[in-house]
Amino acid sequence: NAGVTQTPKFQVLKTGQSMTLQCAQDMNHNSMYWYRQDPGMGLRLIYYSASEGTTDKGEVPNGYNVSRLNKREFSLRLESAAPSQTSVYFCASSEAQTSGRSHEQFFGPGTRLTVL
Amino acid sequence: AQSVSQHNHHVILSEAASLELGCNYSYGGTVNLFWYVQYPGQHLQLLLKYFSGDPLVKGIKGFEAEFIKSKFSFNLRKPSVQWSDTAEYFCAVNAGYGNNRLAFGKGNQVVVIP
């Protein structure tokens, strides 16, 4: 099993350009997440999808859109990139919460994005 | 919204020293608590988790954490660190969301000097 995969690993954009970050998981998980990681800020949730067909905003959704394409895939789109979106982006997946009990989130290797 | 506080963002210690990292959260109901570790250049991995029962939880690589409900804390400990424990450590909380969403602390950057 590959677990959670992300493409690309690195990307450099100019301000105003658009791009889509891809994420796929092969663990048959219901829930998927997109985070950004910035120095000294920890991980901040951008969007999540509790189950196929649903998406919800996290802490920092502005400037991003997501698509839960199917159970395996969850993409993150930057429509008009800004320097403030320079960050490392992590995708994660997990089982859905059951009986109030959370499950471990499994993380991908990350995408390092620089916006000039 | 839940908040998670981790203090002493940068910690430097020598091999064989003991490590304790603090984590406090701001939610009065039932919580699920996690510690994740990120080794240099790698993605996050689960160290340990607490749902219920024994408040002292043992994880991988000799780490343990203690849940103290009255203090809203879930501190991580290791009695004797190794150089390979150099990493960033994140506390995360699931509280009252109704789904598996987590709130993460800002992390502790730990450097172990050989």
PDB file of C-alpha atoms in Angstrom:
ATOM      1  CA  ASN A   1       0.000   0.000   0.000  1.00  0.00           C
ATOM      2  CA  ALA A   2       1.259   3.461  -0.899  1.00  0.00           C
ATOM      3  CA  GLY A   3      -0.782   5.145   1.854  1.00  0.00           C
ATOM      4  CA  VAL A   4      -1.339   8.828   1.075  1.00  0.00           C
ATOM      5  CA  THR A   5       0.344  10.186  -2.044  1.00  0.00           C
ATOM      6  CA  GLN A   6       0.639  13.805  -3.137  1.00  0.00           C
ATOM      7  CA  THR A   7       1.731  15.453  -6.359  1.00  0.00           C
ATOM      8  CA  PRO A   8       3.721  17.471  -7.073  1.00  0.00           C
ATOM      9  CA  LYS A   9       6.453  17.415  -4.425  1.00  0.00           C
ATOM     10  CA  PHE A  10       7.668  20.920  -5.271  1.00  0.00           C
ATOM     11  CA  GLN A  11       6.132  23.807  -7.195  1.00  0.00           C
ATOM     12  CA  VAL A  12       7.039  27.393  -7.903  1.00  0.00           C
ATOM     13  CA  LEU A  13       4.303  29.748  -9.086  1.00  0.00           C
ATOM     14  CA  LYS A  14       4.110  33.392  -9.991  1.00  0.00           C
ATOM     15  CA  THR A  15       1.552  35.584  -8.287  1.00  0.00           C
ATOM     16  CA  GLY A  16      -1.822  35.159  -9.974  1.00  0.00           C
ATOM     17  CA  GLN A  17      -1.155  31.732 -11.443  1.00  0.00           C
ATOM     18  CA  SER A  18      -3.412  28.826 -10.634  1.00  0.00           C
ATOM     19  CA  MET A  19      -2.654  25.235  -9.815  1.00  0.00           C
ATOM     20  CA  THR A  20      -4.152  22.081  -8.355  1.00  0.00           C
ATOM     21  CA  LEU A  21      -2.512  19.910  -5.727  1.00  0.00           C
ATOM     22  CA  GLN A  22      -3.467  16.268  -6.014  1.00  0.00           C
ATOM     23  CA  CYS A  23      -3.935  13.797  -3.185  1.00  0.00           C
ATOM     24  CA  ALA A  24      -4.920  10.142  -3.233  1.00  0.00           C
ATOM     25  CA  GLN A  25      -5.209   7.454  -0.570  1.00  0.00           C
ATOM     26  CA  ASP A  26      -5.485   3.697  -0.933  1.00  0.00           C
ATOM     27  CA  MET A  27      -6.648   2.867   2.603  1.00  0.00           C
ATOM     28  CA  ASN A  28     -10.387   3.121   1.833  1.00  0.00           C
ATOM     29  CA  HIS A  29     -10.710   5.997   4.298  1.00  0.00           C
ATOM     30  CA  ASN A  30     -13.877   8.047   4.388  1.00  0.00           C
ATOM     31  CA  SER A  31     -12.330  11.314   5.578  1.00  0.00           C
ATOM     32  CA  MET A  32      -9.652  13.445   3.944  1.00  0.00           C
ATOM     33  CA  TYR A  33      -7.990  16.734   4.902  1.00  0.00           C
ATOM     34  CA  TRP A  34      -5.785  19.492   3.553  1.00  0.00           C
ATOM     35  CA  TYR A  35      -3.419  21.352   5.887  1.00  0.00           C
ATOM     36  CA  ARG A  36      -0.799  24.005   5.445  1.00  0.00           C
ATOM     37  CA  GLN A  37       2.313  24.090   7.603  1.00  0.00           C
ATOM     38  CA  ASP A  38       4.159  27.337   8.227  1.00  0.00           C
ATOM     39  CA  PRO A  39       7.129  27.875  10.573  1.00  0.00           C
ATOM     40  CA  GLY A  40       5.971  28.487  14.130  1.00  0.00           C
ATOM     41  CA  MET A  41       2.298  28.080  13.179  1.00  0.00           C
ATOM     42  CA  GLY A  42       1.871  24.327  13.348  1.00  0.00           C
ATOM     43  CA  LEU A  43      -0.631  22.718  10.996  1.00  0.00           C
ATOM     44  CA  ARG A  44      -3.704  24.648  10.062  1.00  0.00           C
ATOM     45  CA  LEU A  45      -6.693  22.977   8.451  1.00  0.00           C
ATOM     46  CA  ILE A  46      -7.694  24.444   5.107  1.00  0.00           C
ATOM     47  CA  TYR A  47     -10.565  22.170   4.085  1.00  0.00           C
ATOM     48  CA  TYR A  48     -11.719  18.711   4.936  1.00  0.00           C
ATOM     49  CA  SER A  49     -14.088  16.107   3.582  1.00  0.00           C
ATOM     50  CA  ALA A  50     -15.756  14.011   6.248  1.00  0.00           C
ATOM     51  CA  SER A  51     -17.077  11.614   3.619  1.00  0.00           C
ATOM     52  CA  GLU A  52     -17.325  11.266  -0.126  1.00  0.00           C
ATOM     53  CA  GLY A  53     -19.555  13.990  -1.528  1.00  0.00           C
ATOM     54  CA  THR A  54     -19.067  16.466   1.329  1.00  0.00           C
ATOM     55  CA  THR A  55     -16.518  19.208   1.923  1.00  0.00           C
ATOM     56  CA  ASP A  56     -16.238  21.779   4.691  1.00  0.00           C
ATOM     57  CA  LYS A  57     -14.095  24.789   5.469  1.00  0.00           C
ATOM     58  CA  GLY A  58     -11.388  24.578   8.079  1.00  0.00           C
ATOM     59  CA  GLU A  59      -9.501  27.370   9.823  1.00  0.00           C
ATOM     60  CA  VAL A  60      -7.908  29.019   6.778  1.00  0.00           C
ATOM     61  CA  PRO A  61     -10.021  28.373   3.639  1.00  0.00           C
ATOM     62  CA  ASN A  62      -9.681  31.761   1.932  1.00  0.00           C
ATOM     63  CA  GLY A  63      -8.009  31.550  -1.463  1.00  0.00           C
ATOM     64  CA  TYR A  64      -8.529  27.809  -1.815  1.00  0.00           C
ATOM     65  CA  ASN A  65     -11.090  25.426  -3.247  1.00  0.00           C
ATOM     66  CA  VAL A  66     -11.335  21.665  -2.970  1.00  0.00           C
ATOM     67  CA  SER A  67     -12.894  18.766  -4.828  1.00  0.00           C
ATOM     68  CA  ARG A  68     -13.577  15.334  -3.410  1.00  0.00           C
ATOM     69  CA  LEU A  69     -13.425  13.587  -6.769  1.00  0.00           C
ATOM     70  CA  ASN A  70     -14.218  10.134  -5.390  1.00  0.00           C
ATOM     71  CA  LYS A  71     -13.462   8.218  -2.205  1.00  0.00           C
ATOM     72  CA  ARG A  72      -9.749   8.025  -3.035  1.00  0.00           C
ATOM     73  CA  GLU A  73      -8.973  11.509  -4.278  1.00  0.00           C
ATOM     74  CA  PHE A  74      -9.162  14.980  -2.750  1.00  0.00           C
ATOM     75  CA  SER A  75      -7.667  17.906  -4.651  1.00  0.00           C
ATOM     76  CA  LEU A  76      -6.805  21.429  -3.508  1.00  0.00           C
ATOM     77  CA  ARG A  77      -6.937  24.311  -5.978  1.00  0.00           C
ATOM     78  CA  LEU A  78      -5.364  27.728  -5.781  1.00  0.00           C
ATOM     79  CA  GLU A  79      -7.227  29.901  -8.291  1.00  0.00           C
ATOM     80  CA  SER A  80      -4.958  32.949  -8.086  1.00  0.00           C
ATOM     81  CA  ALA A  81      -1.834  32.264  -6.065  1.00  0.00           C
ATOM     82  CA  ALA A  82      -0.484  34.886  -3.663  1.00  0.00           C
ATOM     83  CA  PRO A  83       2.889  35.040  -1.857  1.00  0.00           C
ATOM     84  CA  SER A  84       1.031  34.464   1.429  1.00  0.00           C
ATOM     85  CA  GLN A  85       0.211  30.989   0.146  1.00  0.00           C
ATOM     86  CA  THR A  86       3.877  29.999   0.139  1.00  0.00           C
ATOM     87  CA  SER A  87       3.842  27.005   2.454  1.00  0.00           C
ATOM     88  CA  VAL A  88       4.132  23.252   2.769  1.00  0.00           C
ATOM     89  CA  TYR A  89       0.821  21.546   2.075  1.00  0.00           C
ATOM     90  CA  PHE A  90      -0.075  18.213   3.607  1.00  0.00           C
ATOM     91  CA  CYS A  91      -2.939  15.939   2.710  1.00  0.00           C
ATOM     92  CA  ALA A  92      -4.192  13.412   5.258  1.00  0.00           C
ATOM     93  CA  SER A  93      -6.856  10.729   5.486  1.00  0.00           C
ATOM     94  CA  SER A  94      -8.573   8.799   8.246  1.00  0.00           C
ATOM     95  CA  GLU A  95     -11.485   6.599   9.087  1.00  0.00           C
ATOM     96  CA  ALA A  96     -14.616   8.530   9.975  1.00  0.00           C
ATOM     97  CA  GLN A  97     -15.199   9.129  13.667  1.00  0.00           C
ATOM     98  CA  THR A  98     -17.163   6.297  15.276  1.00  0.00           C
ATOM     99  CA  SER A  99     -19.085   6.525  18.561  1.00  0.00           C
ATOM    100  CA  GLY A 100     -17.275   9.715  19.466  1.00  0.00           C
ATOM    101  CA  ARG A 101     -13.877   8.112  19.022  1.00  0.00           C
ATOM    102  CA  SER A 102     -11.412   9.712  16.640  1.00  0.00           C
ATOM    103  CA  HIS A 103      -9.047   7.776  14.444  1.00  0.00           C
ATOM    104  CA  GLU A 104      -5.442   8.389  13.502  1.00  0.00           C
ATOM    105  CA  GLN A 105      -4.880  10.645  10.531  1.00  0.00           C
ATOM    106  CA  PHE A 106      -2.336   9.389   8.005  1.00  0.00           C
ATOM    107  CA  PHE A 107      -0.305  12.063   6.256  1.00  0.00           C
ATOM    108  CA  GLY A 108       1.179  12.357   2.805  1.00  0.00           C
ATOM    109  CA  PRO A 109       4.759  13.504   2.097  1.00  0.00           C
ATOM    110  CA  GLY A 110       3.776  17.109   1.438  1.00  0.00           C
ATOM    111  CA  THR A 111       4.015  19.637  -1.386  1.00  0.00           C
ATOM    112  CA  ARG A 112       6.408  22.550  -0.954  1.00  0.00           C
ATOM    113  CA  LEU A 113       4.879  25.527  -2.762  1.00  0.00           C
ATOM    114  CA  THR A 114       6.598  28.837  -3.376  1.00  0.00           C
ATOM    115  CA  VAL A 115       4.683  31.791  -4.805  1.00  0.00           C
ATOM    116  CA  LEU A 116       6.860  34.581  -6.176  1.00  0.00           C
TER     117      LEU A 116
ATOM    118  CA  ALA B   1     -13.237  26.707  18.270  1.00  0.00           C
ATOM    119  CA  GLN B   2     -10.840  24.521  20.183  1.00  0.00           C
ATOM    120  CA  SER B   3      -7.350  25.814  20.826  1.00  0.00           C
ATOM    121  CA  VAL B   4      -4.240  23.844  21.635  1.00  0.00           C
ATOM    122  CA  SER B   5      -1.244  25.423  23.374  1.00  0.00           C
ATOM    123  CA  GLN B   6       2.280  24.118  23.271  1.00  0.00           C
ATOM    124  CA  HIS B   7       4.943  26.085  25.119  1.00  0.00           C
ATOM    125  CA  ASN B   8       8.729  26.309  24.738  1.00  0.00           C
ATOM    126  CA  HIS B   9       8.682  26.079  20.975  1.00  0.00           C
ATOM    127  CA  HIS B  10      12.427  25.358  20.773  1.00  0.00           C
ATOM    128  CA  VAL B  11      13.990  22.783  23.091  1.00  0.00           C
ATOM    129  CA  ILE B  12      17.667  21.820  23.009  1.00  0.00           C
ATOM    130  CA  LEU B  13      18.963  19.028  25.194  1.00  0.00           C
ATOM    131  CA  SER B  14      21.735  16.473  25.393  1.00  0.00           C
ATOM    132  CA  GLU B  15      21.428  12.751  24.802  1.00  0.00           C
ATOM    133  CA  ALA B  16      20.201  10.838  27.859  1.00  0.00           C
ATOM    134  CA  ALA B  17      18.413  13.898  29.222  1.00  0.00           C
ATOM    135  CA  SER B  18      14.722  13.657  30.026  1.00  0.00           C
ATOM    136  CA  LEU B  19      12.162  15.395  27.853  1.00  0.00           C
ATOM    137  CA  GLU B  20       8.767  16.773  28.778  1.00  0.00           C
ATOM    138  CA  LEU B  21       6.621  18.759  26.371  1.00  0.00           C
ATOM    139  CA  GLY B  22       3.481  20.478  27.579  1.00  0.00           C
ATOM    140  CA  CYS B  23       0.123  20.517  25.811  1.00  0.00           C
ATOM    141  CA  ASN B  24      -3.003  22.299  27.025  1.00  0.00           C
ATOM    142  CA  TYR B  25      -6.344  22.488  25.282  1.00  0.00           C
ATOM    143  CA  SER B  26      -9.455  24.565  25.748  1.00  0.00           C
ATOM    144  CA  TYR B  27     -12.480  22.289  25.694  1.00  0.00           C
ATOM    145  CA  GLY B  28     -14.473  21.058  28.673  1.00  0.00           C
ATOM    146  CA  GLY B  29     -16.158  18.045  27.147  1.00  0.00           C
ATOM    147  CA  THR B  30     -14.947  14.668  25.978  1.00  0.00           C
ATOM    148  CA  VAL B  31     -11.676  14.868  24.075  1.00  0.00           C
ATOM    149  CA  ASN B  32      -9.536  12.615  21.943  1.00  0.00           C
ATOM    150  CA  LEU B  33      -5.847  13.524  22.207  1.00  0.00           C
ATOM    151  CA  PHE B  34      -2.872  12.814  19.980  1.00  0.00           C
ATOM    152  CA  TRP B  35       0.848  13.463  19.749  1.00  0.00           C
ATOM    153  CA  TYR B  36       2.415  13.409  16.297  1.00  0.00           C
ATOM    154  CA  VAL B  37       6.107  13.602  15.388  1.00  0.00           C
ATOM    155  CA  GLN B  38       7.711  14.999  12.259  1.00  0.00           C
ATOM    156  CA  TYR B  39      11.322  13.966  11.667  1.00  0.00           C
ATOM    157  CA  PRO B  40      13.422  16.281   9.477  1.00  0.00           C
ATOM    158  CA  GLY B  41      12.194  16.191   5.891  1.00  0.00           C
ATOM    159  CA  GLN B  42       9.435  13.697   6.626  1.00  0.00           C
ATOM    160  CA  HIS B  43       5.689  13.750   7.071  1.00  0.00           C
ATOM    161  CA  LEU B  44       3.822  13.513  10.362  1.00  0.00           C
ATOM    162  CA  GLN B  45       3.558  10.174  12.126  1.00  0.00           C
ATOM    163  CA  LEU B  46       1.486   9.206  15.143  1.00  0.00           C
ATOM    164  CA  LEU B  47       3.397   8.808  18.413  1.00  0.00           C
ATOM    165  CA  LEU B  48       0.488   8.001  20.690  1.00  0.00           C
ATOM    166  CA  LYS B  49      -3.184   8.695  21.313  1.00  0.00           C
ATOM    167  CA  TYR B  50      -5.676   8.839  24.173  1.00  0.00           C
ATOM    168  CA  PHE B  51      -9.401   8.189  23.994  1.00  0.00           C
ATOM    169  CA  SER B  52     -10.430   6.939  27.417  1.00  0.00           C
ATOM    170  CA  GLY B  53      -9.351   4.691  30.276  1.00  0.00           C
ATOM    171  CA  ASP B  54      -5.853   4.744  31.797  1.00  0.00           C
ATOM    172  CA  PRO B  55      -4.697   8.366  31.609  1.00  0.00           C
ATOM    173  CA  LEU B  56      -1.069   7.265  31.174  1.00  0.00           C
ATOM    174  CA  VAL B  57      -0.595   6.295  27.559  1.00  0.00           C
ATOM    175  CA  LYS B  58       2.478   4.600  26.114  1.00  0.00           C
ATOM    176  CA  GLY B  59       3.479   5.145  22.515  1.00  0.00           C
ATOM    177  CA  ILE B  60       6.245   4.217  20.139  1.00  0.00           C
ATOM    178  CA  LYS B  61       9.967   4.783  20.701  1.00  0.00           C
ATOM    179  CA  GLY B  62       9.681   4.996  24.490  1.00  0.00           C
ATOM    180  CA  PHE B  63       7.369   7.999  24.594  1.00  0.00           C
ATOM    181  CA  GLU B  64       4.469   8.307  26.997  1.00  0.00           C
ATOM    182  CA  ALA B  65       1.868  10.952  27.761  1.00  0.00           C
ATOM    183  CA  GLU B  66      -0.373  11.675  30.703  1.00  0.00           C
ATOM    184  CA  PHE B  67      -3.904  13.025  30.414  1.00  0.00           C
ATOM    185  CA  ILE B  68      -4.867  15.224  33.374  1.00  0.00           C
ATOM    186  CA  LYS B  69      -8.483  16.217  32.885  1.00  0.00           C
ATOM    187  CA  SER B  70      -8.531  18.794  35.696  1.00  0.00           C
ATOM    188  CA  LYS B  71      -5.626  20.638  34.085  1.00  0.00           C
ATOM    189  CA  PHE B  72      -6.805  20.225  30.480  1.00  0.00           C
ATOM    190  CA  SER B  73      -3.343  18.853  29.759  1.00  0.00           C
ATOM    191  CA  PHE B  74      -1.747  16.010  27.809  1.00  0.00           C
ATOM    192  CA  ASN B  75       1.996  16.266  28.371  1.00  0.00           C
ATOM    193  CA  LEU B  76       4.482  14.144  26.465  1.00  0.00           C
ATOM    194  CA  ARG B  77       7.503  12.593  28.195  1.00  0.00           C
ATOM    195  CA  LYS B  78      10.541  10.483  27.445  1.00  0.00           C
ATOM    196  CA  PRO B  79      12.945   9.568  30.255  1.00  0.00           C
ATOM    197  CA  SER B  80      16.107   9.440  28.146  1.00  0.00           C
ATOM    198  CA  VAL B  81      16.296  10.984  24.670  1.00  0.00           C
ATOM    199  CA  GLN B  82      18.511   9.951  21.787  1.00  0.00           C
ATOM    200  CA  TRP B  83      19.931  11.959  18.911  1.00  0.00           C
ATOM    201  CA  SER B  84      17.338  10.312  16.663  1.00  0.00           C
ATOM    202  CA  ASP B  85      14.556  12.009  18.655  1.00  0.00           C
ATOM    203  CA  THR B  86      15.469  15.303  17.002  1.00  0.00           C
ATOM    204  CA  ALA B  87      12.161  16.278  15.414  1.00  0.00           C
ATOM    205  CA  GLU B  88       9.145  18.533  15.678  1.00  0.00           C
ATOM    206  CA  TYR B  89       6.384  17.344  17.990  1.00  0.00           C
ATOM    207  CA  PHE B  90       2.744  18.322  17.622  1.00  0.00           C
ATOM    208  CA  CYS B  91      -0.125  17.916  20.034  1.00  0.00           C
ATOM    209  CA  ALA B  92      -3.572  17.576  18.457  1.00  0.00           C
ATOM    210  CA  VAL B  93      -7.079  17.487  19.873  1.00  0.00           C
ATOM    211  CA  ASN B  94     -10.416  16.309  18.592  1.00  0.00           C
ATOM    212  CA  ALA B  95     -13.128  17.860  20.713  1.00  0.00           C
ATOM    213  CA  GLY B  96     -16.771  18.332  19.981  1.00  0.00           C
ATOM    214  CA  TYR B  97     -16.494  18.475  16.226  1.00  0.00           C
ATOM    215  CA  GLY B  98     -18.709  15.471  15.606  1.00  0.00           C
ATOM    216  CA  ASN B  99     -16.218  14.232  13.037  1.00  0.00           C
ATOM    217  CA  ASN B 100     -12.538  13.322  12.899  1.00  0.00           C
ATOM    218  CA  ARG B 101     -11.252  16.875  12.501  1.00  0.00           C
ATOM    219  CA  LEU B 102      -8.194  17.797  14.596  1.00  0.00           C
ATOM    220  CA  ALA B 103      -6.890  21.078  16.003  1.00  0.00           C
ATOM    221  CA  PHE B 104      -3.089  21.155  16.161  1.00  0.00           C
ATOM    222  CA  GLY B 105      -0.761  23.052  18.446  1.00  0.00           C
ATOM    223  CA  LYS B 106       2.083  25.106  17.005  1.00  0.00           C
ATOM    224  CA  GLY B 107       4.625  22.403  17.699  1.00  0.00           C
ATOM    225  CA  ASN B 108       7.839  21.946  19.693  1.00  0.00           C
ATOM    226  CA  GLN B 109      11.106  21.852  17.783  1.00  0.00           C
ATOM    227  CA  VAL B 110      13.357  19.474  19.737  1.00  0.00           C
ATOM    228  CA  VAL B 111      17.067  19.208  19.033  1.00  0.00           C
ATOM    229  CA  VAL B 112      19.078  16.499  20.779  1.00  0.00           C
ATOM    230  CA  ILE B 113      22.813  17.066  20.885  1.00  0.00           C
ATOM    231  CA  PRO B 114      24.961  13.911  20.799  1.00  0.00           C
TER     232      PRO B 114
END
